[in-house]
Amino acid sequence: MSVAVALVVETVRMSCPYVACALAAVVTERAGVINVALEGALVVSGLATAVGALLSGSALVGLVAGVAAGAALCAGHGVAVVRGRADAIVSSIAWNLIAFALARYVLRVLWGTASSSPRVAGFAAPASPPLATLTSPARLATALAAGAVAWMFARTRFGLRADAAGEAPEAARAQGVDVARVQLVAATVAGALAALGGAHLVLDQHRFEVGMSGGRGFLALAAVLVGRHRVGPTALAAVGLAGLDAAQIALPAAVKLPPELVLAVPYVAALVIVAVAARRQRA
Amino acid sequence: MTLVTRHARPVIAAALVLTLFNLLVFAAGEAPWRALVTGLEGSLGTAYGLGQVLYKATSLAIAGAAFQVAYRAGLFNVGIEGQIALAALAAGVVGARLGWAPAWIAVPVAGGAAVGVAAGWAALAGWLRVRFGAHEVITTILQNRLADALLPLALAHGLGETGVRTRDVAASAAIPRLSVLSHALAGSAASFAVLLALVTPWLIDRWERRAKVGREVGLVGLGPEACRAAGVPVSSRLLVALTLSGAVAGLTACGAVLGYKGHYELGMTTGVGFAGIAVGLLGRGTPLGLLAAALLVGALQQTGLVLNATVPKEATDVLFGAVILAVATTGRREVTR
Amino acid sequence: MRIEARGLTKRYGDVVALDDVSAQLTEGRITALLGENGAGKSTLLRLLAGLSAPTSGELVLDGVARARVSPAEARRLGIGVVHQHFSLVPSFDGLKNLMLGDEPVGPLGVLRPGALLARAERVMRDVGLEVDLGLPAEALSVGERQRLEILRVLVRGATTLLFDEPTATQTRAEAARLYAVMRRLADDGATVAVVTHHLDEVSAHADEVVVLRRGARVFAGEARGLTTDELARLALGAAPPPVSRPPPPVDAPVVLALDALGAGRLVDVSLEVRRGEIVGVAGVDGNGQDELVELIAGLAAPARGRLSLDGAPLDGLDVAARRSRGLGVVHGDRHALGIVAGASVHDNLVLGELGGDEAARARQRLVASGASPARLDVPISALSGGNQQKVVLARALGRPLRALVVAHPTRGVDAAAAAALRARLAEVALAGCAVLLVSADLAELRALSHRLVVLCRGRVTAALPPDVDEAELGRAMLGGAAA
């Protein structure tokens, strides 16, 4: 397989968690609930997917458990911010801490190791490898979710109210919108969206590992800045980030570079992107 | 809100956190209450345990102070974790090359290297903020991840003795252990770096109350727009706050590298930065509050370690998260309408 | 619908905002709720609309007495509020703003705006309201935004319309246009109530008036036949002493000069202010006033043109450097740019100039400000709006000044404090300072200024004497009479 093909296939493979988290960030931020705990949502959803799949023997049950766990974590964040009036950043930090610690705790309690779960079967592939990468249920669900989120904001009452709640909560309240409720729902939906990414990681790599989210939940925030909270451009930017990831896997084989250096590339790129996007926004 | 419910909220929060801890203990197959007692005896009931709590509290108090410096200016330095790690590397690398120097040179130089590197790393986020308007929460998080990638790179390419650690620092660059004062503390990691934890929060507090720049940092945190309109150099104050926050975070590395391990190894400071944020938030902006919070969190961590054989120590980290949430949701003053 | 308020009282903690007020609104009539800032008129409106519940008293709606009415019930009964602030989503176009909160939806919550749009267009035709529903609210003028709000209330079937200070930031001509719409609605049988503090509007447009003073009703009855003087006595108690403009300077040198200044919305603004002169800048809010003040202050850099103080260019100097050259600035948005709300009175008095003989300066400025309570260590947020503004002005005047730029000095300030602030400005000019006064309060501008210039769409479109006919001034502000 040529480097170019490998790059494309890997990009598609890696894009799911990025796109899922970017969509999640769009939904929650447009409704006015900042959430930098999407990384934590990736972790707990991955963990719950592994636990669900291993206990039941069904990848589907794992997927459902994962989505529920991600939704629960972000709902908790939503409650703390909307009802408890906690600072969104502080609450995010707390939930990230809880997610990482809980993952290690559960791994040790269930399987006596702090690093990785036993093998998770995943979905049976309906096609052979390169094609199979395109047909995983979590990935399909993410692609559908991108369309659904775009439609929601453009066409539905909930989308309209979420935008109003985020941009002008007082105005929305004056029109009888229950802003707190809208924000809670948006925060929870965001958790479920991010969880698609976490579930995908586990079902794709056939195990849960504590570090496997790899900062994607944070990097996705850069995609949201680039996409200016619009669904399409944000999702595209997220795919671009996945391309950087893919390059990490595909390039060292082709070019002679220290692997640690390649690991740093997405973060340097994201820092530059964040700076450029911020300046553009300010101008 | 009535008087009763206002006072009831922290109590309810504390009860919930305690319940959560017992739940986590129970889920791990231990008897809840007894485990807590065992853990507390192991951490606070022995001189060694106390020494360990002191060691942890040292780092936590300094890291908490680092968080607060930025927080005063309205900035979230979520990058303390990475700043400490880079500082620890710097302390290890420079400390190992100071065999020629007497202690009065070696300790400040190694410590200064740690402080300088961390300050520079934090200043990058500050520069991105004031020059481009990039939000420091996102940039410092990304910088944490970047530090995670750069540390093994640096160790593998010239700065490490092996791929995972530096050489030992020179004897003259080591900060003496507290065990020289009492044999009861033998083996404990607590060192005279604890003095840093006592002095730093107090010095910062003085600076924020008395010094022109320190006061302006606080005013910028309260009302950046009004400050700009009144001619306060807001960008410069934000940069100062974030850089100083990083510098203080760098001090944290002194206790671990110069006072305890004698070298830097990958992962040795993991978690200190985030726990430090918890301490900074709990400390409520006063030096005494900060020290109390550091001791509390340090004791919790040590308790977790004592129980680690039967209850995963991560249970205490879950607890910190819960404590931060409890503080964040009960701390806001209610607005009367 | 006929609305009667019986003995309404509203307390916030220890503060009595409204004290045993009774009033009634009748179909087909325009009722003005008149009073100074803090008199309780907006509180009364909120109670009438069910937006907050009275501490005691009741509302009689269509003959049924109720202790409290929920906002939803009020809406069902056809009560609609046209708010002063916070009621449109800036990025939403007119249609989205019309929908929000009462969206016409099909299955799955999908928006179906068709019928609503048709109804909106019919109402616009019937009432003579014109709004472009395709533009985002932030792109609309103040008047258009207000028409959009009225339209929203009407589209939702309101027959009782409550207006909260609708003319606070409008010119007379705009206000007259608004009252014409109200009159048409009233003639069709609607019940209309207007909160205002403009006396002349009451005598010109209202049928009935309820006058409030410090939370209590001091008058209720026919508005016809009441002169503005009588209304002023009712609303204010004793009339405040008139401001005396300092004598116009003779042969005074130019101190502050703007030469073809431009940036963003501002185009080629040229202005000169002489020693001891007060130049008033009139205009509808949002026509470049904020930008003008920020450019002079040094908060923004001009794209074109030059700015000088005493003949020396100010370009490239920051806020602090301009201050040390003798330029003082009071920004219009007190809450964002004037004060640091969380800080003490002391810190606010010396903000930007910490250090040195700070303590002495702060004390001196506090005394000069006339702000009470005269304590330095209290948080400034504990002070009234008037006292906060006195602190802000005292900071600007804390150094020897060559020129003072001051925007909306009495906005949101009670009458007594406003009179004191205006007197201070007159004193400053008399002492030889060049004053550029930006205000939306035409009476204030006319009373204090030696000359007026009109800012319209970022340009200086007219230069007028202060005793100009108010109608002419209004026309100039709307771009009608470009001189």
PDB file of C-alpha atoms in Angstrom, chain A residues 30 151-177, chain C residues 51 75 81 83 86-92 96-97 99-103 105 108-112 138 149 152 156:
ATOM      1  CA  ARG A  30     -23.350  27.188  21.107  1.00  0.00           C
ATOM      2  CA  TRP A 151     -29.941  19.992  10.685  1.00  0.00           C
ATOM      3  CA  MET A 152     -30.802  20.577  14.321  1.00  0.00           C
ATOM      4  CA  PHE A 153     -29.244  24.029  14.384  1.00  0.00           C
ATOM      5  CA  ALA A 154     -30.661  25.045  11.016  1.00  0.00           C
ATOM      6  CA  ARG A 155     -34.167  23.689  11.238  1.00  0.00           C
ATOM      7  CA  THR A 156     -35.417  22.809  14.695  1.00  0.00           C
ATOM      8  CA  ARG A 157     -36.868  24.564  17.675  1.00  0.00           C
ATOM      9  CA  PHE A 158     -34.235  23.080  19.941  1.00  0.00           C
ATOM     10  CA  GLY A 159     -31.440  24.395  17.735  1.00  0.00           C
ATOM     11  CA  LEU A 160     -32.980  27.854  17.712  1.00  0.00           C
ATOM     12  CA  ARG A 161     -33.356  27.869  21.479  1.00  0.00           C
ATOM     13  CA  ALA A 162     -29.864  26.498  22.049  1.00  0.00           C
ATOM     14  CA  ASP A 163     -28.351  29.274  19.934  1.00  0.00           C
ATOM     15  CA  ALA A 164     -30.411  31.861  21.768  1.00  0.00           C
ATOM     16  CA  ALA A 165     -29.482  30.409  25.163  1.00  0.00           C
ATOM     17  CA  GLY A 166     -25.803  30.632  24.287  1.00  0.00           C
ATOM     18  CA  GLU A 167     -25.767  34.030  22.653  1.00  0.00           C
ATOM     19  CA  ALA A 168     -28.344  36.008  24.613  1.00  0.00           C
ATOM     20  CA  PRO A 169     -29.686  34.050  27.594  1.00  0.00           C
ATOM     21  CA  GLU A 170     -31.509  37.063  29.032  1.00  0.00           C
ATOM     22  CA  ALA A 171     -33.319  37.661  25.751  1.00  0.00           C
ATOM     23  CA  ALA A 172     -34.264  33.990  25.511  1.00  0.00           C
ATOM     24  CA  ARG A 173     -35.542  34.024  29.076  1.00  0.00           C
ATOM     25  CA  ALA A 174     -37.619  37.107  28.364  1.00  0.00           C
ATOM     26  CA  GLN A 175     -39.289  35.152  25.563  1.00  0.00           C
ATOM     27  CA  GLY A 176     -40.219  32.341  27.910  1.00  0.00           C
ATOM     28  CA  VAL A 177     -37.408  29.946  26.965  1.00  0.00           C
TER      29      VAL A 177
ATOM     30  CA  LEU C  51     -42.629  39.358  35.297  1.00  0.00           C
ATOM     31  CA  ARG C  75     -49.126  36.428  27.805  1.00  0.00           C
ATOM     32  CA  VAL C  81     -43.971  43.843  26.937  1.00  0.00           C
ATOM     33  CA  HIS C  83     -38.451  45.703  26.680  1.00  0.00           C
ATOM     34  CA  PHE C  86     -31.996  42.193  26.461  1.00  0.00           C
ATOM     35  CA  SER C  87     -34.827  41.066  24.312  1.00  0.00           C
ATOM     36  CA  LEU C  88     -33.480  40.394  20.849  1.00  0.00           C
ATOM     37  CA  VAL C  89     -30.807  37.848  19.982  1.00  0.00           C
ATOM     38  CA  PRO C  90     -28.257  39.956  18.080  1.00  0.00           C
ATOM     39  CA  SER C  91     -27.232  37.401  15.445  1.00  0.00           C
ATOM     40  CA  PHE C  92     -30.787  36.189  14.778  1.00  0.00           C
ATOM     41  CA  LYS C  96     -35.938  33.938  14.095  1.00  0.00           C
ATOM     42  CA  ASN C  97     -36.437  36.607  16.724  1.00  0.00           C
ATOM     43  CA  MET C  99     -40.240  32.817  16.484  1.00  0.00           C
ATOM     44  CA  LEU C 100     -38.098  32.448  19.588  1.00  0.00           C
ATOM     45  CA  GLY C 101     -40.066  31.289  22.600  1.00  0.00           C
ATOM     46  CA  ASP C 102     -43.273  30.663  20.683  1.00  0.00           C
ATOM     47  CA  GLU C 103     -42.059  28.698  17.707  1.00  0.00           C
ATOM     48  CA  VAL C 105     -43.289  23.720  14.783  1.00  0.00           C
ATOM     49  CA  LEU C 108     -39.806  16.487  15.577  1.00  0.00           C
ATOM     50  CA  GLY C 109     -39.766  20.141  16.542  1.00  0.00           C
ATOM     51  CA  VAL C 110     -39.067  21.239  12.972  1.00  0.00           C
ATOM     52  CA  LEU C 111     -39.658  24.950  12.492  1.00  0.00           C
ATOM     53  CA  ARG C 112     -42.530  25.902  10.178  1.00  0.00           C
ATOM     54  CA  GLU C 138     -27.483  43.597  15.267  1.00  0.00           C
ATOM     55  CA  GLU C 149     -40.079  44.021  19.223  1.00  0.00           C
ATOM     56  CA  ARG C 152     -43.294  40.378  17.898  1.00  0.00           C
ATOM     57  CA  ARG C 156     -48.414  36.956  19.327  1.00  0.00           C
TER      58      ARG C 156
END
